[in-house]
Amino acid sequence: MPKEFKIAKGLKDWYGREAILRNEIKDALKRVFERYGYNPIETPMIERAETVKFKGGEEIQKEIFTLKDQGKRELALRFDQTLPLARFVASNKDVKFPFKRYVIGEVFRDGPTQPEQGRYRVFTQCDVDILGVKDMIAEAELLALAQDCFKEMGLGNITVKINNRKLLDGILEYAGVPDKDKFNTIIILDKMDKIGIEGVKKEIKLLLPKEKIDKLVSAITKAKNNNETYKKLTEIISSKNGIEGLNEIKQLLDYSKNMGFNFIEFDPSLARGLDYYTGTTIEVYLKDKSVVKSAVLAGGRFDNMIGAFSGGKKEIPAVGFSFGLERIAMILNDIKKNLKSSNTELYLIPINTAKECLKIANSLRRKGLIVAMTLKGKKMGQAITYADSLGIPYAGIIGEDELKEDSITIKNLKTREQKKIKINEAYKYLKAK
């Protein structure tokens, strides 16, 4: 009995409408990234294991895909785009600062999967980063970029949650969380959008007594607006690190006000679970009802990472974030109507004119029309049914009579209306539709 080959657990093939939508999202993001002056870089999917494990944190370490090459060298698949960036910059002396880059590529995590929420073992991260700028103006530009990216994709109604790792450290200190339990507490706080405040309190009970939990929950609870939340925290935070984080939040809120942003939410409970964050942390959610409840963008400031990769020889401030392609695609697929299932604009059907139609198809393509042509000698009815099944909007029929007249019969496969026009008018006619 032949073996049945199935896709591995937690993975997905992308085809047709889904694949086209993913490409459209990538193209939309690239347009905005480049509009803001970011340039692409590409790094390998495979890194040395020591690189990938260097700053991943205990939770991520469990999810890293590892392998060995034929030379028995320890390798790993990248789990994000940030560590490869740090390795690249630390090892390239010709990088000029500020360094603004973007990258769109697959990352790999051997962790729990939730396909219904766009969580797979292999997923695509679309990252933008600014290196070499310490001031919060870098974050302000990134927030403007994020707003424009979501508008470009038709998802303009967003909420941007911001916090600061220094401030969060100050809150943990205020609540009396021991140093040994701080990062595990952050890991639990990072689950807030999945398990809620009651779930967080239940898990933290394993680390902290009730009085410390109550103090922590009180500190991370938002007030009625950003200014009130900031004011509340200025009254309880006393550590140098915490005050520095509060000052950075204030700077970012001031920049946001100046930019006219009304979608910023200062949330002291926001905790990113990666231990390389040093300052600002950011998550973006969609206000509109959608199938995805998790963040569609996340990131923050990682000022110490590149210095760590260079053995402390250079300290380079860095901030950036990542768009989750799978989650954005799920949302667009859910709310958008009439999504394309084919990029092809015209399906050319020769009737005893295949030789001539090859030349005509090429001529139309060179003008900028996306043309496919039947290559199997299908009957006209079969060819039209095939084109319609692929979601191609128009068929172009060229028989011997059309050829004599230098014409083509254009058939709208949705309305079934058809019209004979000159071949040299086909591009203009279809692009006007």
Short mmCIF file of C-alpha atoms in Angstrom, two decimals:
data_model
loop_
_atom_site.label_atom_id
_atom_site.label_comp_id
_atom_site.label_asym_id
_atom_site.label_seq_id
_atom_site.Cartn_x
_atom_site.Cartn_y
_atom_site.Cartn_z
CA MET A 1 0.00 0.00 0.00
CA PRO A 2 1.55 3.36 -0.96
CA LYS A 3 2.66 5.60 1.87
CA GLU A 4 0.52 8.68 2.48
CA PHE A 5 2.65 11.81 2.65
CA LYS A 6 1.18 14.48 4.91
CA ILE A 7 2.40 17.93 5.85
CA ALA A 8 4.12 18.07 9.25
CA LYS A 9 2.14 19.20 12.29
CA GLY A 10 1.91 22.94 12.79
CA LEU A 11 2.75 23.78 9.16
CA LYS A 12 0.64 24.99 6.25
CA ASP A 13 0.85 25.20 2.46
CA TRP A 14 -0.21 28.51 0.93
CA TYR A 15 -1.93 28.40 -2.43
CA GLY A 16 -4.21 30.41 -4.70
CA ARG A 17 -6.15 33.18 -2.97
CA GLU A 18 -4.18 32.81 0.28
CA ALA A 19 -0.79 32.95 -1.44
CA ILE A 20 -1.82 35.98 -3.52
CA LEU A 21 -3.08 37.77 -0.40
CA ARG A 22 0.21 37.09 1.40
CA ASN A 23 2.15 38.58 -1.51
CA GLU A 24 -0.12 41.63 -1.55
CA ILE A 25 0.54 42.18 2.17
CA LYS A 26 4.30 41.88 1.64
CA ASP A 27 4.14 44.33 -1.28
CA ALA A 28 2.09 46.82 0.76
CA LEU A 29 4.56 46.66 3.65
CA LYS A 30 7.56 47.01 1.33
CA ARG A 31 6.05 50.14 -0.25
CA VAL A 32 5.70 51.83 3.14
CA PHE A 33 9.05 50.59 4.48
CA GLU A 34 10.85 52.04 1.46
CA ARG A 35 8.80 55.25 1.60
CA TYR A 36 10.34 55.80 5.04
CA GLY A 37 13.87 55.16 3.79
CA TYR A 38 14.40 51.59 5.02
CA ASN A 39 16.53 49.26 2.92
CA PRO A 40 16.26 45.47 2.68
CA ILE A 41 18.75 42.98 4.04
CA GLU A 42 18.67 39.19 3.89
CA THR A 43 20.28 36.82 6.36
CA PRO A 44 20.41 33.00 6.24
CA MET A 45 17.62 30.93 7.78
CA ILE A 46 20.33 28.76 9.34
CA GLU A 47 22.66 30.24 11.95
CA ARG A 48 25.20 28.82 14.33
CA ALA A 49 23.33 27.39 17.31
CA GLU A 50 25.28 29.63 19.69
CA THR A 51 24.02 32.70 17.80
CA VAL A 52 20.36 31.72 17.98
CA LYS A 53 20.59 30.64 21.63
CA PHE A 54 22.61 33.66 22.75
CA LYS A 55 19.82 35.97 23.93
CA GLY A 56 16.68 33.92 23.43
CA GLY A 57 15.67 33.32 27.04
CA GLU A 58 14.64 30.05 28.63
CA GLU A 59 11.17 29.85 27.07
CA ILE A 60 12.50 30.41 23.54
CA GLN A 61 15.38 27.96 24.06
CA LYS A 62 12.79 25.17 24.27
CA GLU A 63 11.36 26.12 20.87
CA ILE A 64 14.56 26.35 18.80
CA PHE A 65 14.93 23.89 15.92
CA THR A 66 18.50 22.56 16.06
CA LEU A 67 20.47 20.46 13.59
CA LYS A 68 24.01 19.35 12.74
CA ASP A 69 25.77 19.62 9.41
CA GLN A 70 28.01 16.89 7.97
CA GLY A 71 30.93 18.41 9.84
CA LYS A 72 29.07 17.84 13.14
CA ARG A 73 28.73 21.59 13.69
CA GLU A 74 25.79 22.68 15.85
CA LEU A 75 23.34 24.80 13.83
CA ALA A 76 19.84 26.17 14.38
CA LEU A 77 16.97 27.68 12.42
CA ARG A 78 16.38 31.34 13.29
CA PHE A 79 13.44 31.90 15.65
CA ASP A 80 13.22 35.63 14.89
CA GLN A 81 14.82 38.26 12.65
CA THR A 82 16.42 40.29 15.46
CA LEU A 83 19.27 38.01 16.52
CA PRO A 84 20.51 37.57 12.91
CA LEU A 85 20.40 41.38 12.56
CA ALA A 86 22.53 41.81 15.68
CA ARG A 87 25.02 39.22 14.44
CA PHE A 88 25.16 40.89 11.01
CA VAL A 89 25.76 44.41 12.35
CA ALA A 90 28.27 43.29 14.99
CA SER A 91 30.35 41.52 12.33
CA ASN A 92 30.19 44.19 9.58
CA LYS A 93 32.36 47.26 10.11
CA ASP A 94 31.07 49.05 7.00
CA VAL A 95 27.51 49.49 8.37
CA LYS A 96 26.69 53.22 8.57
CA PHE A 97 24.51 54.63 11.33
CA PRO A 98 21.68 55.36 11.65
CA PHE A 99 21.06 52.00 9.98
CA LYS A 100 17.45 51.50 8.85
CA ARG A 101 16.61 48.07 7.54
CA TYR A 102 13.66 45.85 6.77
CA VAL A 103 13.45 42.11 6.23
CA ILE A 104 10.59 39.82 5.27
CA GLY A 105 11.22 36.13 5.80
CA GLU A 106 10.32 32.90 7.52
CA VAL A 107 11.21 32.06 11.12
CA PHE A 108 10.87 28.75 12.94
CA ARG A 109 9.62 27.82 16.42
CA ASP A 110 9.00 24.34 17.78
CA GLY A 111 6.30 25.50 20.17
CA PRO A 112 2.54 25.23 20.67
CA THR A 113 0.51 25.96 17.55
CA GLN A 114 -2.86 27.69 17.16
CA PRO A 115 -3.76 27.71 13.45
CA GLU A 116 -7.07 29.42 14.22
CA GLN A 117 -5.07 32.38 15.57
CA GLY A 118 -2.40 32.31 12.84
CA ARG A 119 0.20 30.59 15.04
CA TYR A 120 2.31 28.04 13.14
CA ARG A 121 5.73 26.45 13.57
CA VAL A 122 6.94 28.26 10.45
CA PHE A 123 5.70 31.80 10.02
CA THR A 124 6.71 34.99 8.25
CA GLN A 125 7.99 38.01 10.13
CA CYS A 126 8.11 41.41 8.45
CA ASP A 127 10.61 43.45 10.48
CA VAL A 128 11.70 47.08 10.49
CA ASP A 129 14.49 48.39 12.72
CA ILE A 130 16.41 51.60 13.38
CA LEU A 131 19.94 51.22 14.75
CA GLY A 132 22.10 54.01 16.13
CA VAL A 133 19.39 56.33 17.53
CA LYS A 134 18.93 56.56 21.30
CA ASP A 135 16.22 59.24 21.36
CA MET A 136 12.53 58.31 21.41
CA ILE A 137 12.19 60.02 18.02
CA ALA A 138 13.09 56.62 16.54
CA GLU A 139 10.06 55.04 18.22
CA ALA A 140 7.90 57.96 17.08
CA GLU A 141 8.91 57.39 13.45
CA LEU A 142 8.20 53.68 13.78
CA LEU A 143 4.73 54.38 15.17
CA ALA A 144 4.02 56.64 12.18
CA LEU A 145 5.27 53.89 9.88
CA ALA A 146 3.05 51.31 11.60
CA GLN A 147 0.01 53.54 11.16
CA ASP A 148 0.75 53.99 7.45
CA CYS A 149 1.36 50.25 6.96
CA PHE A 150 -2.02 49.31 8.37
CA LYS A 151 -3.70 52.03 6.31
CA GLU A 152 -1.96 50.70 3.20
CA MET A 153 -3.49 47.29 3.94
CA GLY A 154 -6.94 48.75 4.62
CA LEU A 155 -6.68 48.18 8.38
CA GLY A 156 -6.36 51.72 9.70
CA ASN A 157 -8.32 51.32 12.94
CA ILE A 158 -5.57 50.27 15.37
CA THR A 159 -4.60 50.49 19.03
CA VAL A 160 -0.89 50.76 19.82
CA LYS A 161 0.03 49.65 23.32
CA ILE A 162 3.34 50.94 24.68
CA ASN A 163 5.35 50.27 27.81
CA ASN A 164 8.98 50.33 28.88
CA ARG A 165 11.10 47.45 30.21
CA LYS A 166 12.98 49.79 32.56
CA LEU A 167 9.66 50.98 33.96
CA LEU A 168 8.42 47.41 34.30
CA ASP A 169 11.59 46.56 36.22
CA GLY A 170 10.85 49.55 38.47
CA ILE A 171 7.28 48.27 39.01
CA LEU A 172 8.57 44.80 39.90
CA GLU A 173 10.99 46.38 42.36
CA TYR A 174 8.20 48.49 43.86
CA ALA A 175 6.07 45.34 44.29
CA GLY A 176 8.95 43.55 46.01
CA VAL A 177 9.52 40.88 43.36
CA PRO A 178 12.89 39.17 44.06
CA ASP A 179 15.50 39.44 41.30
CA LYS A 180 15.42 35.67 40.75
CA ASP A 181 11.68 35.80 39.98
CA LYS A 182 11.58 38.95 37.85
CA PHE A 183 11.94 37.42 34.40
CA ASN A 184 9.53 34.58 35.17
CA THR A 185 7.03 37.22 36.33
CA ILE A 186 7.50 39.05 33.02
CA ILE A 187 6.90 35.78 31.14
CA ILE A 188 3.59 35.37 32.98
CA LEU A 189 2.59 39.01 32.37
CA ASP A 190 3.27 38.44 28.68
CA LYS A 191 0.34 35.98 28.66
CA MET A 192 -2.12 38.72 29.71
CA ASP A 193 -3.97 38.88 26.38
CA LYS A 194 -4.34 35.08 26.35
CA ILE A 195 -5.29 34.24 29.97
CA GLY A 196 -6.46 37.60 31.35
CA ILE A 197 -5.64 39.23 34.69
CA GLU A 198 -7.18 36.41 36.74
CA GLY A 199 -5.11 33.83 34.88
CA VAL A 200 -2.00 35.94 35.44
CA LYS A 201 -2.69 36.21 39.18
CA LYS A 202 -3.24 32.46 39.39
CA GLU A 203 0.13 31.69 37.78
CA ILE A 204 2.04 34.33 39.75
CA LYS A 205 0.78 32.72 42.99
CA LEU A 206 3.43 30.07 42.38
CA LEU A 207 6.11 32.78 42.66
CA LEU A 208 4.83 35.53 44.95
CA PRO A 209 2.75 35.98 48.13
CA LYS A 210 -0.66 37.67 47.91
CA GLU A 211 0.45 41.09 49.21
CA LYS A 212 3.12 41.37 46.50
CA ILE A 213 0.70 40.22 43.81
CA ASP A 214 -1.85 42.83 44.92
CA LYS A 215 0.81 45.54 44.84
CA LEU A 216 1.96 44.46 41.39
CA VAL A 217 -1.56 44.29 39.95
CA SER A 218 -2.40 47.71 41.36
CA ALA A 219 0.71 49.23 39.75
CA ILE A 220 0.17 47.71 36.29
CA THR A 221 -3.54 48.58 36.14
CA LYS A 222 -4.22 51.44 33.72
CA ALA A 223 -5.89 54.66 34.85
CA LYS A 224 -8.61 56.37 32.79
CA ASN A 225 -6.12 57.88 30.31
CA ASN A 226 -2.42 57.99 29.48
CA ASN A 227 -1.71 61.11 31.54
CA GLU A 228 -3.42 59.66 34.63
CA THR A 229 -1.53 56.38 34.25
CA TYR A 230 1.76 58.28 33.97
CA LYS A 231 0.91 60.46 36.98
CA LYS A 232 -0.02 57.42 39.11
CA LEU A 233 3.30 55.75 38.38
CA THR A 234 5.37 58.88 39.11
CA GLU A 235 3.97 58.71 42.64
CA ILE A 236 5.09 55.14 43.35
CA ILE A 237 8.20 54.50 41.23
CA SER A 238 11.44 55.46 42.96
CA SER A 239 14.20 53.34 41.41
CA LYS A 240 16.64 55.00 39.02
CA ASN A 241 15.85 52.48 36.27
CA GLY A 242 12.10 52.87 36.72
CA ILE A 243 12.25 56.67 36.63
CA GLU A 244 14.37 56.53 33.47
CA GLY A 245 11.74 54.30 31.86
CA LEU A 246 8.96 56.69 32.90
CA ASN A 247 10.86 59.61 31.37
CA GLU A 248 11.19 57.71 28.09
CA ILE A 249 7.46 56.96 28.10
CA LYS A 250 6.78 60.68 28.64
CA GLN A 251 9.03 61.60 25.70
CA LEU A 252 7.27 59.10 23.45
CA LEU A 253 3.82 60.31 24.53
CA ASP A 254 4.92 63.90 23.78
CA TYR A 255 6.13 62.91 20.30
CA SER A 256 2.86 61.04 19.72
CA LYS A 257 0.79 64.04 20.77
CA ASN A 258 2.78 66.27 18.43
CA MET A 259 2.16 63.79 15.58
CA GLY A 260 -1.57 63.81 16.31
CA PHE A 261 -1.67 60.12 17.19
CA ASN A 262 -4.88 59.23 19.01
CA PHE A 263 -4.32 55.48 18.98
CA ILE A 264 -1.56 55.24 21.64
CA GLU A 265 -2.38 53.42 24.87
CA PHE A 266 0.16 53.47 27.71
CA ASP A 267 -0.23 50.03 29.30
CA PRO A 268 2.10 49.29 32.27
CA SER A 269 1.10 45.60 32.13
CA LEU A 270 2.57 45.14 28.64
CA ALA A 271 5.46 42.68 28.91
CA ARG A 272 7.30 41.19 25.96
CA GLY A 273 8.59 37.72 26.85
CA LEU A 274 12.02 38.04 25.23
CA ASP A 275 14.80 39.00 27.61
CA TYR A 276 16.72 41.20 25.17
CA TYR A 277 14.35 44.19 25.48
CA THR A 278 15.89 47.15 27.31
CA GLY A 279 13.40 50.02 26.93
CA THR A 280 10.25 50.68 24.90
CA THR A 281 7.95 47.72 24.22
CA ILE A 282 5.19 47.92 21.60
CA GLU A 283 2.20 45.84 20.56
CA VAL A 284 -0.50 46.68 18.00
CA TYR A 285 -4.06 45.37 18.04
CA LEU A 286 -6.94 45.93 15.63
CA LYS A 287 -9.95 47.75 17.07
CA ASP A 288 -12.32 46.23 14.53
CA LYS A 289 -13.82 42.85 15.30
CA SER A 290 -11.70 40.16 13.70
CA VAL A 291 -10.89 36.48 13.91
CA VAL A 292 -7.53 37.30 15.54
CA LYS A 293 -7.48 38.66 19.07
CA SER A 294 -3.69 38.62 19.55
CA ALA A 295 -1.22 41.37 18.63
CA VAL A 296 -0.59 41.79 14.89
CA LEU A 297 2.65 43.72 15.48
CA ALA A 298 5.13 43.55 18.35
CA GLY A 299 8.62 44.70 19.24
CA GLY A 300 10.65 47.19 21.19
CA ARG A 301 14.08 48.52 22.07
CA PHE A 302 17.12 46.25 22.37
CA ASP A 303 20.04 48.59 23.04
CA ASN A 304 22.41 45.99 24.53
CA MET A 305 22.16 43.17 22.02
CA ILE A 306 24.60 44.28 19.34
CA GLY A 307 27.17 45.21 21.96
CA ALA A 308 26.81 41.73 23.43
CA PHE A 309 27.45 40.18 20.01
CA SER A 310 30.62 42.24 19.61
CA GLY A 311 32.00 41.29 23.02
CA GLY A 312 31.14 44.67 24.49
CA LYS A 313 33.33 46.51 21.95
CA LYS A 314 30.48 48.71 20.72
CA GLU A 315 27.14 49.70 22.18
CA ILE A 316 24.58 50.47 19.50
CA PRO A 317 21.04 51.56 20.41
CA ALA A 318 18.39 49.71 18.44
CA VAL A 319 14.60 49.61 18.19
CA GLY A 320 12.21 47.82 15.88
CA PHE A 321 9.17 45.65 15.53
CA SER A 322 7.69 42.82 13.54
CA PHE A 323 4.42 42.46 11.63
CA GLY A 324 2.83 39.01 11.87
CA LEU A 325 1.98 38.13 8.27
CA GLU A 326 -0.16 35.08 9.03
CA ARG A 327 -2.38 36.94 11.47
CA ILE A 328 -2.81 39.93 9.18
CA ALA A 329 -3.68 37.60 6.29
CA MET A 330 -6.29 35.82 8.42
CA ILE A 331 -7.92 39.15 9.27
CA LEU A 332 -7.96 40.42 5.68
CA ASN A 333 -9.27 37.08 4.45
CA ASP A 334 -12.09 37.35 6.99
CA ILE A 335 -13.16 40.95 6.41
CA LYS A 336 -12.35 41.64 2.77
CA LYS A 337 -14.72 40.67 0.01
CA ASN A 338 -13.80 39.74 -3.58
CA LEU A 339 -10.19 38.84 -2.84
CA LYS A 340 -8.34 37.71 -5.94
CA SER A 341 -7.72 34.00 -6.41
CA SER A 342 -5.55 34.63 -9.48
CA ASN A 343 -3.22 37.40 -10.61
CA THR A 344 -3.91 36.60 -14.27
CA GLU A 345 -5.91 39.29 -16.06
CA LEU A 346 -6.55 37.55 -19.37
CA TYR A 347 -6.73 33.88 -20.37
CA LEU A 348 -5.97 33.59 -24.06
CA ILE A 349 -7.79 30.81 -25.94
CA PRO A 350 -6.56 30.11 -29.49
CA ILE A 351 -8.92 28.35 -31.87
CA ASN A 352 -6.57 26.77 -34.44
CA THR A 353 -4.29 29.81 -33.99
CA ALA A 354 -1.88 28.62 -31.27
CA LYS A 355 1.28 29.58 -33.16
CA GLU A 356 0.09 33.16 -33.75
CA CYS A 357 -1.35 33.47 -30.22
CA LEU A 358 2.03 32.74 -28.63
CA LYS A 359 3.33 35.89 -30.29
CA ILE A 360 0.20 37.91 -29.40
CA ALA A 361 0.40 36.81 -25.75
CA ASN A 362 4.01 37.96 -25.54
CA SER A 363 3.13 41.30 -27.10
CA LEU A 364 0.39 41.89 -24.50
CA ARG A 365 2.69 40.86 -21.63
CA ARG A 366 5.34 43.33 -22.75
CA LYS A 367 2.75 46.09 -22.55
CA GLY A 368 2.10 45.12 -18.92
CA LEU A 369 -0.89 42.79 -19.11
CA ILE A 370 -0.79 39.55 -17.10
CA VAL A 371 -1.66 36.89 -19.67
CA ALA A 372 -1.94 33.12 -19.48
CA MET A 373 -2.66 30.99 -22.52
CA THR A 374 -4.18 27.54 -22.87
CA LEU A 375 -1.41 25.14 -23.87
CA LYS A 376 -3.29 21.84 -24.04
CA GLY A 377 -5.58 22.35 -27.02
CA LYS A 378 -8.73 22.43 -24.89
CA LYS A 379 -12.05 23.08 -26.54
CA MET A 380 -13.28 26.63 -26.05
CA GLY A 381 -15.94 25.66 -23.49
CA GLN A 382 -13.46 23.62 -21.47
CA ALA A 383 -10.90 26.43 -21.58
CA ILE A 384 -13.44 29.01 -20.39
CA THR A 385 -14.56 26.71 -17.55
CA TYR A 386 -10.92 26.19 -16.55
CA ALA A 387 -10.15 29.94 -16.56
CA ASP A 388 -13.30 30.66 -14.56
CA SER A 389 -12.38 27.99 -11.98
CA LEU A 390 -9.05 29.77 -11.40
CA GLY A 391 -10.74 33.12 -10.84
CA ILE A 392 -9.38 34.73 -14.01
CA PRO A 393 -11.72 37.63 -14.88
CA TYR A 394 -11.46 37.63 -18.69
CA ALA A 395 -10.96 35.18 -21.51
CA GLY A 396 -9.59 36.28 -24.87
CA ILE A 397 -10.67 34.18 -27.85
CA ILE A 398 -8.73 34.32 -31.11
CA GLY A 399 -9.93 32.15 -33.96
CA GLU A 400 -9.10 32.36 -37.64
CA ASP A 401 -11.73 35.06 -38.24
CA GLU A 402 -10.34 37.23 -35.40
CA LEU A 403 -6.84 36.70 -36.72
CA LYS A 404 -7.79 37.97 -40.18
CA GLU A 405 -9.24 41.12 -38.58
CA ASP A 406 -6.38 41.61 -36.05
CA SER A 407 -9.04 41.36 -33.37
CA ILE A 408 -9.78 39.45 -30.16
CA THR A 409 -13.09 38.52 -28.53
CA ILE A 410 -12.96 39.51 -24.85
CA LYS A 411 -15.36 37.56 -22.62
CA ASN A 412 -16.16 38.73 -19.09
CA LEU A 413 -16.26 35.46 -17.14
CA LYS A 414 -18.42 36.93 -14.39
CA THR A 415 -21.15 38.61 -16.45
CA ARG A 416 -20.66 36.38 -19.54
CA GLU A 417 -20.78 39.48 -21.75
CA GLN A 418 -18.34 39.58 -24.65
CA LYS A 419 -17.01 42.13 -27.09
CA LYS A 420 -14.78 41.98 -30.15
CA ILE A 421 -12.02 44.61 -30.20
CA LYS A 422 -8.74 45.20 -32.01
CA ILE A 423 -5.80 43.32 -30.48
CA ASN A 424 -3.82 46.56 -30.10
CA GLU A 425 -6.68 47.95 -27.98
CA ALA A 426 -6.83 44.97 -25.58
CA TYR A 427 -4.37 46.35 -23.03
CA LYS A 428 -6.14 49.70 -22.73
CA TYR A 429 -9.58 48.06 -22.70
CA LEU A 430 -8.77 45.60 -19.89
CA LYS A 431 -6.80 48.06 -17.75
CA ALA A 432 -9.78 50.43 -17.84
CA LYS A 433 -11.99 47.75 -16.26
#
